[in-house]
N, CA, C and O atoms as a GROMACS GRO file, in nm:
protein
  396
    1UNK      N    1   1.039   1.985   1.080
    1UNK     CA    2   1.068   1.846   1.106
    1UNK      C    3   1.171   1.790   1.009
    1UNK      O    4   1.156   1.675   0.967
    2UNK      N    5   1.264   1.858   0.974
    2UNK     CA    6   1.377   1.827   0.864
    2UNK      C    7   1.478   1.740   0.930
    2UNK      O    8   1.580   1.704   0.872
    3UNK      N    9   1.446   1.704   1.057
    3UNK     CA   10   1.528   1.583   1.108
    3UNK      C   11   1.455   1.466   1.111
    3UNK      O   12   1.517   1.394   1.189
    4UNK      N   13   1.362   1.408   1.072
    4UNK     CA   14   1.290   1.322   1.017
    4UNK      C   15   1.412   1.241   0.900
    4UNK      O   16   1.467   1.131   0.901
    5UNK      N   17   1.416   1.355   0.811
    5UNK     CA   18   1.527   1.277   0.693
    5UNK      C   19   1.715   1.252   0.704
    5UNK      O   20   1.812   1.206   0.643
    6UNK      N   21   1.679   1.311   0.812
    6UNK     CA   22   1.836   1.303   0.906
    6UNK      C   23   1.824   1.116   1.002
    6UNK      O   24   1.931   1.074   1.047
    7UNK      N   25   1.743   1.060   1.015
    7UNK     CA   26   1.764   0.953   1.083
    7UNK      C   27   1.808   0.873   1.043
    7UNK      O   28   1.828   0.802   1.142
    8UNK      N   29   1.868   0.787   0.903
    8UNK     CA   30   1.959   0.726   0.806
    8UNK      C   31   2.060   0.785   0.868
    8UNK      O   32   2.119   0.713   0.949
    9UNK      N   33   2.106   0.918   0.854
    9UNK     CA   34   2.256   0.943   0.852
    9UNK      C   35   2.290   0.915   1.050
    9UNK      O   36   2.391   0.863   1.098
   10UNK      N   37   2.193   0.960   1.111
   10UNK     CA   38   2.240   0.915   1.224
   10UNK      C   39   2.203   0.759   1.357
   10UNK      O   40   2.242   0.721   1.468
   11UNK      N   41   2.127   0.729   1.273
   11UNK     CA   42   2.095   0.577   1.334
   11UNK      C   43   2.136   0.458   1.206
   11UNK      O   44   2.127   0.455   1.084
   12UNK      N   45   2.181   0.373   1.304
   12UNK     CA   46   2.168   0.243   1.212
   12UNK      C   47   2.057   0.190   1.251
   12UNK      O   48   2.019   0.110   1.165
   13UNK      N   49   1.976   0.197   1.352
   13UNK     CA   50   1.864   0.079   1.349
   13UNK      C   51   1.739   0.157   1.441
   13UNK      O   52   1.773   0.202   1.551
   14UNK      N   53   1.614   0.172   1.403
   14UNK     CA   54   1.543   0.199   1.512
   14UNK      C   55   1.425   0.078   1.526
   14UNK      O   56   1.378   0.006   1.438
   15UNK      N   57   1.388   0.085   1.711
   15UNK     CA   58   1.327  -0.043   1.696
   15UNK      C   59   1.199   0.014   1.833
   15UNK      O   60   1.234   0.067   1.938
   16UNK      N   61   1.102  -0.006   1.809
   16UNK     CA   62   0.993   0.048   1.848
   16UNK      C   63   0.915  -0.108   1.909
   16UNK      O   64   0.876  -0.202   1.840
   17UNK      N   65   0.913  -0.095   2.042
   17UNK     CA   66   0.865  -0.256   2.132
   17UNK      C   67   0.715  -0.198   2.223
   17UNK      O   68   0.701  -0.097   2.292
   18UNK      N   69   0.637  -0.286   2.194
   18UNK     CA   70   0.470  -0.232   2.249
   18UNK      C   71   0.398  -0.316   2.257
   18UNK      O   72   0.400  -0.388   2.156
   19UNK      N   73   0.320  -0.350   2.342
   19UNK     CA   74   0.218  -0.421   2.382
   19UNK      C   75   0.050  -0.414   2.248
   19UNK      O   76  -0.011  -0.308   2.242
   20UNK      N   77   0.014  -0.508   2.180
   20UNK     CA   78  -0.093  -0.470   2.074
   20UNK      C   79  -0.194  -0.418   2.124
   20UNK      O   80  -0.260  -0.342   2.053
   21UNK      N   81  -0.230  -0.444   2.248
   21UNK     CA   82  -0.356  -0.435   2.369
   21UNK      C   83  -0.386  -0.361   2.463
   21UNK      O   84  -0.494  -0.313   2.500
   22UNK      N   85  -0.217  -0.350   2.524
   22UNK     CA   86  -0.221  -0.297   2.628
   22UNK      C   87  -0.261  -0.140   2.650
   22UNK      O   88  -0.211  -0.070   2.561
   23UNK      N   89  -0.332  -0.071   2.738
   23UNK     CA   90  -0.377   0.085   2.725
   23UNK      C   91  -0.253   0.143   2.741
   23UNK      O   92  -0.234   0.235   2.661
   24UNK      N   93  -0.147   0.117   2.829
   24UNK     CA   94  -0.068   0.189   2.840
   24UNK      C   95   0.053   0.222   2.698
   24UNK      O   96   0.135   0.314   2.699
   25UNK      N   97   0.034   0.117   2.579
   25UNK     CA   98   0.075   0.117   2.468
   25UNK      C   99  -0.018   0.217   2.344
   25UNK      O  100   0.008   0.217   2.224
   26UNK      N  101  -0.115   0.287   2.401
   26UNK     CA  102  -0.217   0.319   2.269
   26UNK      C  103  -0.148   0.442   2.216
   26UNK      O  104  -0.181   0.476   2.102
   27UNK      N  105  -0.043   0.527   2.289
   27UNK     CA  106   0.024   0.637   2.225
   27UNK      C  107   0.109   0.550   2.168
   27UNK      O  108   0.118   0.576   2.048
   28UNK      N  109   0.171   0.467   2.197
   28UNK     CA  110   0.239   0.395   2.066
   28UNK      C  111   0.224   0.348   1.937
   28UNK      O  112   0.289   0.334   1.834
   29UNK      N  113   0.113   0.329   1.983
   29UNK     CA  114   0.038   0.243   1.838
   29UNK      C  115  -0.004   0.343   1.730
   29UNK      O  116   0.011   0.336   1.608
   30UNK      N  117  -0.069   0.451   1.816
   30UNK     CA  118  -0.110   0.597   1.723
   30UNK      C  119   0.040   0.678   1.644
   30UNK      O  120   0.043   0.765   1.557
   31UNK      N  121   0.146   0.612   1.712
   31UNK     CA  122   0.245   0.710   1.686
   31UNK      C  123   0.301   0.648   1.584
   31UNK      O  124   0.375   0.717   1.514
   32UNK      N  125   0.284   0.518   1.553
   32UNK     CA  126   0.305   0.405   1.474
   32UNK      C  127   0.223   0.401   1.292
   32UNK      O  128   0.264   0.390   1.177
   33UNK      N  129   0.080   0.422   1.368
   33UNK     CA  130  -0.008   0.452   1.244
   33UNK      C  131  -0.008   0.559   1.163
   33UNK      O  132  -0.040   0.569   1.044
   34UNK      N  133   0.036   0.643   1.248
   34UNK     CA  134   0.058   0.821   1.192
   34UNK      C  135   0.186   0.859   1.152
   34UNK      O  136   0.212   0.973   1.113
   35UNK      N  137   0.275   0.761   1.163
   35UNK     CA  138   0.430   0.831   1.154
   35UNK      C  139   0.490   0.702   1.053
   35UNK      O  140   0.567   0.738   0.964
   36UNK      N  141   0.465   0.584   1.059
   36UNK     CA  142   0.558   0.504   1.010
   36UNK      C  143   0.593   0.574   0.812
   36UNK      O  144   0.685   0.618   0.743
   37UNK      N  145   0.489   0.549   0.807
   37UNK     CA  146   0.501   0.565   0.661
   37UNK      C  147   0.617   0.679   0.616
   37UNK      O  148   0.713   0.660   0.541
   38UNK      N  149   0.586   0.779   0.674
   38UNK     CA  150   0.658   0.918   0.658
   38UNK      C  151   0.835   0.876   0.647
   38UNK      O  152   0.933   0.901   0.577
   39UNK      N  153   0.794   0.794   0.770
   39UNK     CA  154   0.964   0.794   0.875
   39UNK      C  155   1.041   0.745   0.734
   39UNK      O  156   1.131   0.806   0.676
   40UNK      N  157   0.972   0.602   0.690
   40UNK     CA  158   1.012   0.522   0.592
   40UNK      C  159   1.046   0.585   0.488
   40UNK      O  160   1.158   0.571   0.439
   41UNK      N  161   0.957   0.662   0.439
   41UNK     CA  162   1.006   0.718   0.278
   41UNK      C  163   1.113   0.811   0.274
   41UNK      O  164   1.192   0.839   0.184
   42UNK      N  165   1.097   0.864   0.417
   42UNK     CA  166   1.229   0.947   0.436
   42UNK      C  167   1.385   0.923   0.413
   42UNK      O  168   1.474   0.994   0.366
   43UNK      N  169   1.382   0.759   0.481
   43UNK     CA  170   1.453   0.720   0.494
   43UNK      C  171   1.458   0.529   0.499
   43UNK      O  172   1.474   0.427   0.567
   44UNK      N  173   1.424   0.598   0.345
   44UNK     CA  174   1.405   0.422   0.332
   44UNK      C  175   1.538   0.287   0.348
   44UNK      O  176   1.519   0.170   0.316
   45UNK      N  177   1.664   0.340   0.403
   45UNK     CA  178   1.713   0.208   0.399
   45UNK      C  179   1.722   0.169   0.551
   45UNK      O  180   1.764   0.059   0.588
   46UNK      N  181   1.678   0.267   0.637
   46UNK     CA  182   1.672   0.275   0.754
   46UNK      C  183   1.620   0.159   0.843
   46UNK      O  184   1.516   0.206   0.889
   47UNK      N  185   1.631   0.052   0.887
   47UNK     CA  186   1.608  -0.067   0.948
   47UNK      C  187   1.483   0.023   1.020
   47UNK      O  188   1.525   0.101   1.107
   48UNK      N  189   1.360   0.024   1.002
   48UNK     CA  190   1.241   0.033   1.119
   48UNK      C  191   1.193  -0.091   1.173
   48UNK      O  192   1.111  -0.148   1.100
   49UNK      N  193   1.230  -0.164   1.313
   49UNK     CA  194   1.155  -0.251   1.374
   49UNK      C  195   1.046  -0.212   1.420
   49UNK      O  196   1.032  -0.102   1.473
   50UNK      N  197   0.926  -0.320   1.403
   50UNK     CA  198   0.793  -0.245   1.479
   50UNK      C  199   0.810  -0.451   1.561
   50UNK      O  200   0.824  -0.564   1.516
   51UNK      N  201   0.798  -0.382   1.699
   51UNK     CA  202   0.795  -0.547   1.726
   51UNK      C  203   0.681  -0.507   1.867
   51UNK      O  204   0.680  -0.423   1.957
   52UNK      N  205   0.600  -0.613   1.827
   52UNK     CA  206   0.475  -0.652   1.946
   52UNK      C  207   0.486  -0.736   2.027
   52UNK      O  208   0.529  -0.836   1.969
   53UNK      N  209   0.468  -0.760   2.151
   53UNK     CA  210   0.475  -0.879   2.298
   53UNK      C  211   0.378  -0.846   2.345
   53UNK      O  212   0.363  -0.724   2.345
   54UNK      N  213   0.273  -0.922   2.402
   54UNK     CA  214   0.165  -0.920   2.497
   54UNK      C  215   0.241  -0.869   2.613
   54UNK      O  216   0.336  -0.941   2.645
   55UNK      N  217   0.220  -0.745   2.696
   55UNK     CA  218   0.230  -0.716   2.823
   55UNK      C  219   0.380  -0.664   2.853
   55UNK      O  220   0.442  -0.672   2.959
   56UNK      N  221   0.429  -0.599   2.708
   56UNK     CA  222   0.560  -0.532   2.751
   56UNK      C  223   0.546  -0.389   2.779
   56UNK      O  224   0.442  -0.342   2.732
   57UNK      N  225   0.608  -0.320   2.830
   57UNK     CA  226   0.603  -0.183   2.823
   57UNK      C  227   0.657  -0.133   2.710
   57UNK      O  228   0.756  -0.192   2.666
   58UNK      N  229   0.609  -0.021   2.639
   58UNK     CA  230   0.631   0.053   2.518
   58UNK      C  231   0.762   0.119   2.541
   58UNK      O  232   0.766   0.206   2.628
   59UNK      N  233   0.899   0.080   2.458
   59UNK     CA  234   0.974   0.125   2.430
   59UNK      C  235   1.010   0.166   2.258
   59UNK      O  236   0.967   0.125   2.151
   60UNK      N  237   1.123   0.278   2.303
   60UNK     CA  238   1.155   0.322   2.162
   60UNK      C  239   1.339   0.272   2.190
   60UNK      O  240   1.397   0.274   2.299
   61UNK      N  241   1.386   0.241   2.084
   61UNK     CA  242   1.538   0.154   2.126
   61UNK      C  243   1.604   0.228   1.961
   61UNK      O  244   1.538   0.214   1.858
   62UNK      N  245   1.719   0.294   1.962
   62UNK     CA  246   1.820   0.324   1.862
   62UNK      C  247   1.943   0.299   1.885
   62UNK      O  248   2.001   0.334   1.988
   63UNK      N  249   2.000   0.230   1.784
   63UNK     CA  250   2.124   0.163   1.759
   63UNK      C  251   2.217   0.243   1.664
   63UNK      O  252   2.191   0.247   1.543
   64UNK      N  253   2.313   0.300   1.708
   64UNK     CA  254   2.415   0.395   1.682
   64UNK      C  255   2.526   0.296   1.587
   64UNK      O  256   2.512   0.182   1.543
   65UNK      N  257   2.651   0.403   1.577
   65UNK     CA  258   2.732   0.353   1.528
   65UNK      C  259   2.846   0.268   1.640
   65UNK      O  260   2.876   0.347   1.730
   66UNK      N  261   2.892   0.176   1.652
   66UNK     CA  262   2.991   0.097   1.737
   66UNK      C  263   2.915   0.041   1.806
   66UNK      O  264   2.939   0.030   1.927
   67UNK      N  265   2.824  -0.001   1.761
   67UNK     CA  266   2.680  -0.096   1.830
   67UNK      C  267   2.663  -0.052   1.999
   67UNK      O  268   2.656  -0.122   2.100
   68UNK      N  269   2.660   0.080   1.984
   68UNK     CA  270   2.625   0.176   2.153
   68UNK      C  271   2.476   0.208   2.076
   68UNK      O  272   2.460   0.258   1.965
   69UNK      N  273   2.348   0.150   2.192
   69UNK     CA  274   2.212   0.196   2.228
   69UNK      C  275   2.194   0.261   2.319
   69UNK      O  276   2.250   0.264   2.428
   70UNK      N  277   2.101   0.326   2.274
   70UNK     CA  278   2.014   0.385   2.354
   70UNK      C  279   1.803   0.347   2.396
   70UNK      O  280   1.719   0.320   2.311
   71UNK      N  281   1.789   0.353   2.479
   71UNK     CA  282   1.645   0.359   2.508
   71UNK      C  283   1.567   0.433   2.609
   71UNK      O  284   1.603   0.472   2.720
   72UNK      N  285   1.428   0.446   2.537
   72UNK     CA  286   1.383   0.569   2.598
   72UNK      C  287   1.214   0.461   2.627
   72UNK      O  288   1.163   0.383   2.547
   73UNK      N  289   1.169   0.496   2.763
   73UNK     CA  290   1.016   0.401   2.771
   73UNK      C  291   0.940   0.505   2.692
   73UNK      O  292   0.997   0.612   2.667
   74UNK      N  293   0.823   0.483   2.653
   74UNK     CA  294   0.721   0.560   2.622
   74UNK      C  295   0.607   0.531   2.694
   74UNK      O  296   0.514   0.565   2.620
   75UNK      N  297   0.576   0.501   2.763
   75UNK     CA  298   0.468   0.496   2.873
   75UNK      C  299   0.408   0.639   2.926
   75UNK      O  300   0.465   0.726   2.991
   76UNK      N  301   0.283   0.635   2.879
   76UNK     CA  302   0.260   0.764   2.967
   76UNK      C  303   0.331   0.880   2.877
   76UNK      O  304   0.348   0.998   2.905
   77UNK      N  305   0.366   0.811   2.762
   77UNK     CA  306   0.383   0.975   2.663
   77UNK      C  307   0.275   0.966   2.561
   77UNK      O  308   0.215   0.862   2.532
   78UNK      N  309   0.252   1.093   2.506
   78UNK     CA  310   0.134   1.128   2.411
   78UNK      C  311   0.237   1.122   2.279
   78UNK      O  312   0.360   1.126   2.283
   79UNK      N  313   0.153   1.111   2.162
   79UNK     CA  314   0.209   1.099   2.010
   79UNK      C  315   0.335   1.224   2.001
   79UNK      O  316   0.452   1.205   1.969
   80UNK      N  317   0.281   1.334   2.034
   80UNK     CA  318   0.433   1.464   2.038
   80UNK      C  319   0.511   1.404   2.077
   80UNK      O  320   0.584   1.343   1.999
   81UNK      N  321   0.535   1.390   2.269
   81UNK     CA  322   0.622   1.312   2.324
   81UNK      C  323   0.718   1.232   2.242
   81UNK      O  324   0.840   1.242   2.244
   82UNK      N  325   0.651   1.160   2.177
   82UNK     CA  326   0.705   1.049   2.114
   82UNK      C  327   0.765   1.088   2.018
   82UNK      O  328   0.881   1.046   2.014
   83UNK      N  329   0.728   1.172   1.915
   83UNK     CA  330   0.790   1.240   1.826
   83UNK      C  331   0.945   1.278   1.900
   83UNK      O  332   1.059   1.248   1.864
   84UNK      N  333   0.895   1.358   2.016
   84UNK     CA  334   1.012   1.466   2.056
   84UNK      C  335   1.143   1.316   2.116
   84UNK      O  336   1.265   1.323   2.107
   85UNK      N  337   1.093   1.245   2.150
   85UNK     CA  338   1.201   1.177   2.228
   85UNK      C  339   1.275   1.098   2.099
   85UNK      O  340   1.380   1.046   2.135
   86UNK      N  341   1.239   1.075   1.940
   86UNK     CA  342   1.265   1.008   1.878
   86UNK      C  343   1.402   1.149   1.796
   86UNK      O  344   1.512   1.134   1.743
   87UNK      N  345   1.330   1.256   1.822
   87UNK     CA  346   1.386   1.383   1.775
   87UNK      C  347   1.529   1.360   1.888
   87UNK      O  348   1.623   1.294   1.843
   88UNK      N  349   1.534   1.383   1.949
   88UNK     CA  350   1.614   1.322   2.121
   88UNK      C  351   1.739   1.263   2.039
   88UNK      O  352   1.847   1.309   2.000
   89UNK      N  353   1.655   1.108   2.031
   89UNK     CA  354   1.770   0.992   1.957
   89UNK      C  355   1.817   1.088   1.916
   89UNK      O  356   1.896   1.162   1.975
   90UNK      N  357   1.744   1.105   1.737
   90UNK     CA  358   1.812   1.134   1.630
   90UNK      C  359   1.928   1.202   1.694
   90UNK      O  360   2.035   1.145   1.675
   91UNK      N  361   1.931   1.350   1.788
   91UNK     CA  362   1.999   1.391   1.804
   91UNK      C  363   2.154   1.318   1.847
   91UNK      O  364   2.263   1.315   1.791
   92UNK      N  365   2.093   1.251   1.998
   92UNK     CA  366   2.248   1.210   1.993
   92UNK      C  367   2.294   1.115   1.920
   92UNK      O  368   2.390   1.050   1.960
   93UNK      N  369   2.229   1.088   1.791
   93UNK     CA  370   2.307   1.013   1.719
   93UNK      C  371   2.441   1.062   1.642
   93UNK      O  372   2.554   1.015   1.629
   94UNK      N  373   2.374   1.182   1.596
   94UNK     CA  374   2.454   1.343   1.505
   94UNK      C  375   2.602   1.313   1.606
   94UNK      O  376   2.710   1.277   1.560
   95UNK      N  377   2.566   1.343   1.782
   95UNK     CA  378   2.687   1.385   1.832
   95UNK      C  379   2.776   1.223   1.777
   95UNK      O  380   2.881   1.242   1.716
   96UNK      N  381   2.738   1.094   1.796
   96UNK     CA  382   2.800   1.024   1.831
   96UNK      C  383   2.887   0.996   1.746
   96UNK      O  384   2.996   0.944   1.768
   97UNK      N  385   2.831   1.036   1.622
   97UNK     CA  386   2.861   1.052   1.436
   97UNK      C  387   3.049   1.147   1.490
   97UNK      O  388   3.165   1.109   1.502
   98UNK      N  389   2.986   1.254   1.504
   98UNK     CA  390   3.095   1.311   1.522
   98UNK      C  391   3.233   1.316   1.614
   98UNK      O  392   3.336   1.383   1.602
   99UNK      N  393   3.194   1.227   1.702
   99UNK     CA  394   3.271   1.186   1.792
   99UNK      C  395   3.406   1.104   1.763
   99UNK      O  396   3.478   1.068   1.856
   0.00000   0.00000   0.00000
């Protein structure tokens, strides 16, 4: 998981949107409780949004360089999932770096 400390160099912003309640948000929330800390120390200047709305669907949202986003739902993904799609970002962030 050595791209964990790679998300500084390739995101400017990650922003994580979820319902506090909702069931279809509870892999979010787990992925939230179990991962934030890590993500952070990794990469502590790294903007992490954690933002809550009653009755939104769980998204994961990364903000690149030349203010181009991306977003991915998380609905209906398990804590890996979530990992893997954040692994995803990171990636095309690398390409966009290089572009």
């Amino acid at each position: 998981m050595a791209w964990r400390g790679q998300l500084s160099r390739n995101l400017k912003e990650l922003r994580i949107l979820f319902s506090p309640n909702s069931p279809s948000s509870s892999s979010t929330r787990a992925f939230i409780e179990n991962n934030y800390k890590d993500l952070k120390t990794k990469n502590p200047k790294l903007p992490i949004l954690i933002r809550e709305a009653t009755g939104i669907e769980p998204q994961l949202w990364a903000r690149y360089d030349y203010g181009s986003e991306r977003g991915i739902p998380l609905e209906g993904l398990s804590e890996e999932q979530i990992s893997k799609a954040l692994e995803d970002l990171n990636t095309a962030g690398a390409a966009v770096r290089r572009t």
